[in-house]
Short mmCIF file of C-alpha atoms in Angstrom, two decimals:
data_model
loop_
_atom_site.label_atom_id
_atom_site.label_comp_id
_atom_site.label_asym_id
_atom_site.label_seq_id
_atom_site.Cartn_x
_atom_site.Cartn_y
_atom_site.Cartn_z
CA UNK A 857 43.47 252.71 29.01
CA UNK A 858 44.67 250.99 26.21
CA UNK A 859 45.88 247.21 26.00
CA UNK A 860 49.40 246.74 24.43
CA UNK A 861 49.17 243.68 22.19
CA UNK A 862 51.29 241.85 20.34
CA UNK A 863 50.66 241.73 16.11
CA UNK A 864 49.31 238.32 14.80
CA UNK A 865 50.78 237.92 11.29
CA UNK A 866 48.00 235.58 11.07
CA UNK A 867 44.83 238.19 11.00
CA UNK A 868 44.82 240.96 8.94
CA UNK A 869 45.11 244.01 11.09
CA UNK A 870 45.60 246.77 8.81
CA UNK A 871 43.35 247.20 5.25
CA UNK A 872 44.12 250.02 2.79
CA UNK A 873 40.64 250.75 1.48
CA UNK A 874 39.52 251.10 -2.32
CA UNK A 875 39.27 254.82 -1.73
CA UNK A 876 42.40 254.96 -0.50
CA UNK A 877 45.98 256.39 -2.08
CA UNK A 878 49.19 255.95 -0.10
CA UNK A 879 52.37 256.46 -0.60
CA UNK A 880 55.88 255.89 1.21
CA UNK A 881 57.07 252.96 3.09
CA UNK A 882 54.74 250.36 4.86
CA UNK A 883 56.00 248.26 7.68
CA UNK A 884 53.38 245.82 9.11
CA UNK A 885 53.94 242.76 12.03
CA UNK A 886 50.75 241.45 10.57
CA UNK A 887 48.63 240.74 7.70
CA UNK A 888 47.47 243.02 5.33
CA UNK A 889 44.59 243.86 2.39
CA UNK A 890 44.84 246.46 0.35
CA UNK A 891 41.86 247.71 -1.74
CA UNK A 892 42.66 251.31 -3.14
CA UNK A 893 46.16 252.15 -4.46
CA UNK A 894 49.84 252.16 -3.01
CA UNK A 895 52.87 253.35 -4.03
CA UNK A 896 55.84 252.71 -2.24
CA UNK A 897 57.78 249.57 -0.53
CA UNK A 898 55.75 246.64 1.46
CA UNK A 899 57.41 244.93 4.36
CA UNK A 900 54.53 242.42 6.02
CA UNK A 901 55.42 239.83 8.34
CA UNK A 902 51.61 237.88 7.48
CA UNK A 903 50.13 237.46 4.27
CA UNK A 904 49.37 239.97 1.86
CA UNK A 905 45.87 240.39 -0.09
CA UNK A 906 45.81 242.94 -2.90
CA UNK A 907 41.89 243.38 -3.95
CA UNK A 908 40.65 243.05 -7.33
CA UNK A 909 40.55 246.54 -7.97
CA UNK A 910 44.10 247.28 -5.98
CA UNK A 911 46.62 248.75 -7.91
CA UNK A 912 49.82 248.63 -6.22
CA UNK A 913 52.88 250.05 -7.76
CA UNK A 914 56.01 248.33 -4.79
CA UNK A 915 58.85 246.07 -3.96
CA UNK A 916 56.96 243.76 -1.59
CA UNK A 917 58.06 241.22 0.93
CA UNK A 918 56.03 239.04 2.39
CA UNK A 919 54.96 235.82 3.69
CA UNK A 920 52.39 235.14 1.35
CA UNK A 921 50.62 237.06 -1.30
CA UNK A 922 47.80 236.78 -3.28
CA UNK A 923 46.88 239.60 -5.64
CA UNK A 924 43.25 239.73 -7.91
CA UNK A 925 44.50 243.19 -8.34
CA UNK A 926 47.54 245.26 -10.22
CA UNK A 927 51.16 244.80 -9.08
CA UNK A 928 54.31 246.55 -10.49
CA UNK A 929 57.66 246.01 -8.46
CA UNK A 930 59.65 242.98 -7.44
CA UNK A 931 57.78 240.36 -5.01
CA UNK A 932 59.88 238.50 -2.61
CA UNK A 933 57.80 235.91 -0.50
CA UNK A 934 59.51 232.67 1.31
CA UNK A 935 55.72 231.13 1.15
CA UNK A 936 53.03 231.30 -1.91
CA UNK A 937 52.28 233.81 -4.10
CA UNK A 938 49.01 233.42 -5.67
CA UNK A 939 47.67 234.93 -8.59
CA UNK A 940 43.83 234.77 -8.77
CA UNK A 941 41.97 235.11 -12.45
CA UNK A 942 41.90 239.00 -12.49
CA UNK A 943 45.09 239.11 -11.10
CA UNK A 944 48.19 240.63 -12.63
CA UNK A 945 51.91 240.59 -11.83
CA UNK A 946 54.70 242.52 -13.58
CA UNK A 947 58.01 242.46 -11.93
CA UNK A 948 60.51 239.83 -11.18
CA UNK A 949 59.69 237.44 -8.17
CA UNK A 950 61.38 235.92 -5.64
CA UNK A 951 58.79 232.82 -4.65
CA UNK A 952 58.38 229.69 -2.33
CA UNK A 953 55.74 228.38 -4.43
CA UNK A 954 53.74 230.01 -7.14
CA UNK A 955 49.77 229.77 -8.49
CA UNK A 956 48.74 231.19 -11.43
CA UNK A 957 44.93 230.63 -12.37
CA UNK A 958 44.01 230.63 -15.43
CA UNK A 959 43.63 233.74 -16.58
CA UNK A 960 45.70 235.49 -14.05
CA UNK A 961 48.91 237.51 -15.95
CA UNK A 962 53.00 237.11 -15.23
CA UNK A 963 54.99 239.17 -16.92
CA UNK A 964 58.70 238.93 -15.35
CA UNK A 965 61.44 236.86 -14.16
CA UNK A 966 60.86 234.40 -11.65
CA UNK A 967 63.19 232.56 -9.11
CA UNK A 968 61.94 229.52 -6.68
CA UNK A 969 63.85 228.85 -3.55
CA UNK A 970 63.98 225.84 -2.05
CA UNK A 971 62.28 225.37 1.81
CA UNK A 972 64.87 225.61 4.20
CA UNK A 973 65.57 222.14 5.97
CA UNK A 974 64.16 222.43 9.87
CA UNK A 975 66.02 221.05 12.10
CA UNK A 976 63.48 219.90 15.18
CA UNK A 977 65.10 220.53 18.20
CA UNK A 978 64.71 217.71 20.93
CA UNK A 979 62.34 218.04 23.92
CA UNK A 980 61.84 215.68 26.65
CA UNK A 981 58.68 213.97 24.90
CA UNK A 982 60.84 214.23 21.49
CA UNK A 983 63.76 212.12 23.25
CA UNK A 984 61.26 209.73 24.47
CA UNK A 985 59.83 209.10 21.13
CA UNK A 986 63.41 209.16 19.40
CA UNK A 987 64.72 206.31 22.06
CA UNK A 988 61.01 204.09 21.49
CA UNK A 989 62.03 204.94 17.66
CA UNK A 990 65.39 203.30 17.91
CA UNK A 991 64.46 200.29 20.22
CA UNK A 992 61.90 199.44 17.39
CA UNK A 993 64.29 199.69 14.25
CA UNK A 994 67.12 197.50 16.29
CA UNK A 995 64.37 195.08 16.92
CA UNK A 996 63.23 194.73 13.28
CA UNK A 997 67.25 194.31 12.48
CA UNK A 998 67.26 191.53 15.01
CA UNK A 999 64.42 189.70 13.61
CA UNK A 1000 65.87 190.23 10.24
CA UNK A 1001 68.81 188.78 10.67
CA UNK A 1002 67.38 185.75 12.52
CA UNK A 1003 64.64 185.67 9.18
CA UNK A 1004 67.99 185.28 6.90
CA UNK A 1005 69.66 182.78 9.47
CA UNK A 1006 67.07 180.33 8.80
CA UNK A 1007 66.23 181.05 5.04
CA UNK A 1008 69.90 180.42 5.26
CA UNK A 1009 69.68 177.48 6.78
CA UNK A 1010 66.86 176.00 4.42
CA UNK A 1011 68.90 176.50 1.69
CA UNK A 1012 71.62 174.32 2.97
CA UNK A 1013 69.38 171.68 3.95
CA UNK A 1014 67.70 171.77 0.43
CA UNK A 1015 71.37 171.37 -1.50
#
């Protein structure tokens, strides 16, 4: 009856709604917005959107976040946290990148880690374009060094 479906951490699948208190641990393979209050750690394999009028007392990790809202706790993201104009952050973070507009609030320590390098692993097309890549650049060194033959060569005629 039902469809098993994989989570998109691209779409937000789950929203915690301004109404709403909850408390405890909160796993997600997703996104997720949260409007009302939370209490508790946040593990969220999308983005996370806390609402303006969120409060959110947690140690979060995520891919991205972007509060307008309240959050107390530690905030470790590989990606960007964003802090919108009503926003407020107090806690030490953990961040790709950061945002802060103006009149968005950190209060905390803050650590930036560098992008890990990607290493892009060759495919048949990839190969292809890596071989036309290095038949070009020994070309260019060939006409180089032919270029500098005949400056070269002008010089010695002009002495």
């Amino acid at each position: 009856m039902f469809k098993k479906s994989e989570a998109n951490p691209n779409s937000i699948d789950t929203v915690i709604g301004k109404e709403t208190t909850f408390e405890g641990e909160l796993k997600t393979k997703a996104s997720l917005r949260i409007e009302g209050q939370v209490s508790g750690d946040i593990q969220c394999a999308g983005d996370l959107v806390i609402g303006v009028d969120a409060i959110v007392q947690s140690n979060i990790k995520a891919k991205n976040v972007t509060t307008s809202g309240i959050i107390r706790g530690t905030i470790n993201t590989s990606g960007l946290l964003a802090i919108t104009n009503t926003g407020k952050v107090i806690g030490d973070i953990t961040v790709g990148s950061i945002k802060v507009d103006e009149g968005g609030i950190f209060s905390g320590e803050s650590k930036m880690e560098e992008k890990k390098n990607v290493t892009v692993m060759p495919t048949e097309n990839n190969a292809e374009k890596q071989s036309e890549v290095k038949t070009i650049m020994h070309k260019i060194k060939q006409e180089k060094a032919k270029t500098q033959a005949k400056n070269e060569q002008v010089y010695q005629m002009d002495r």
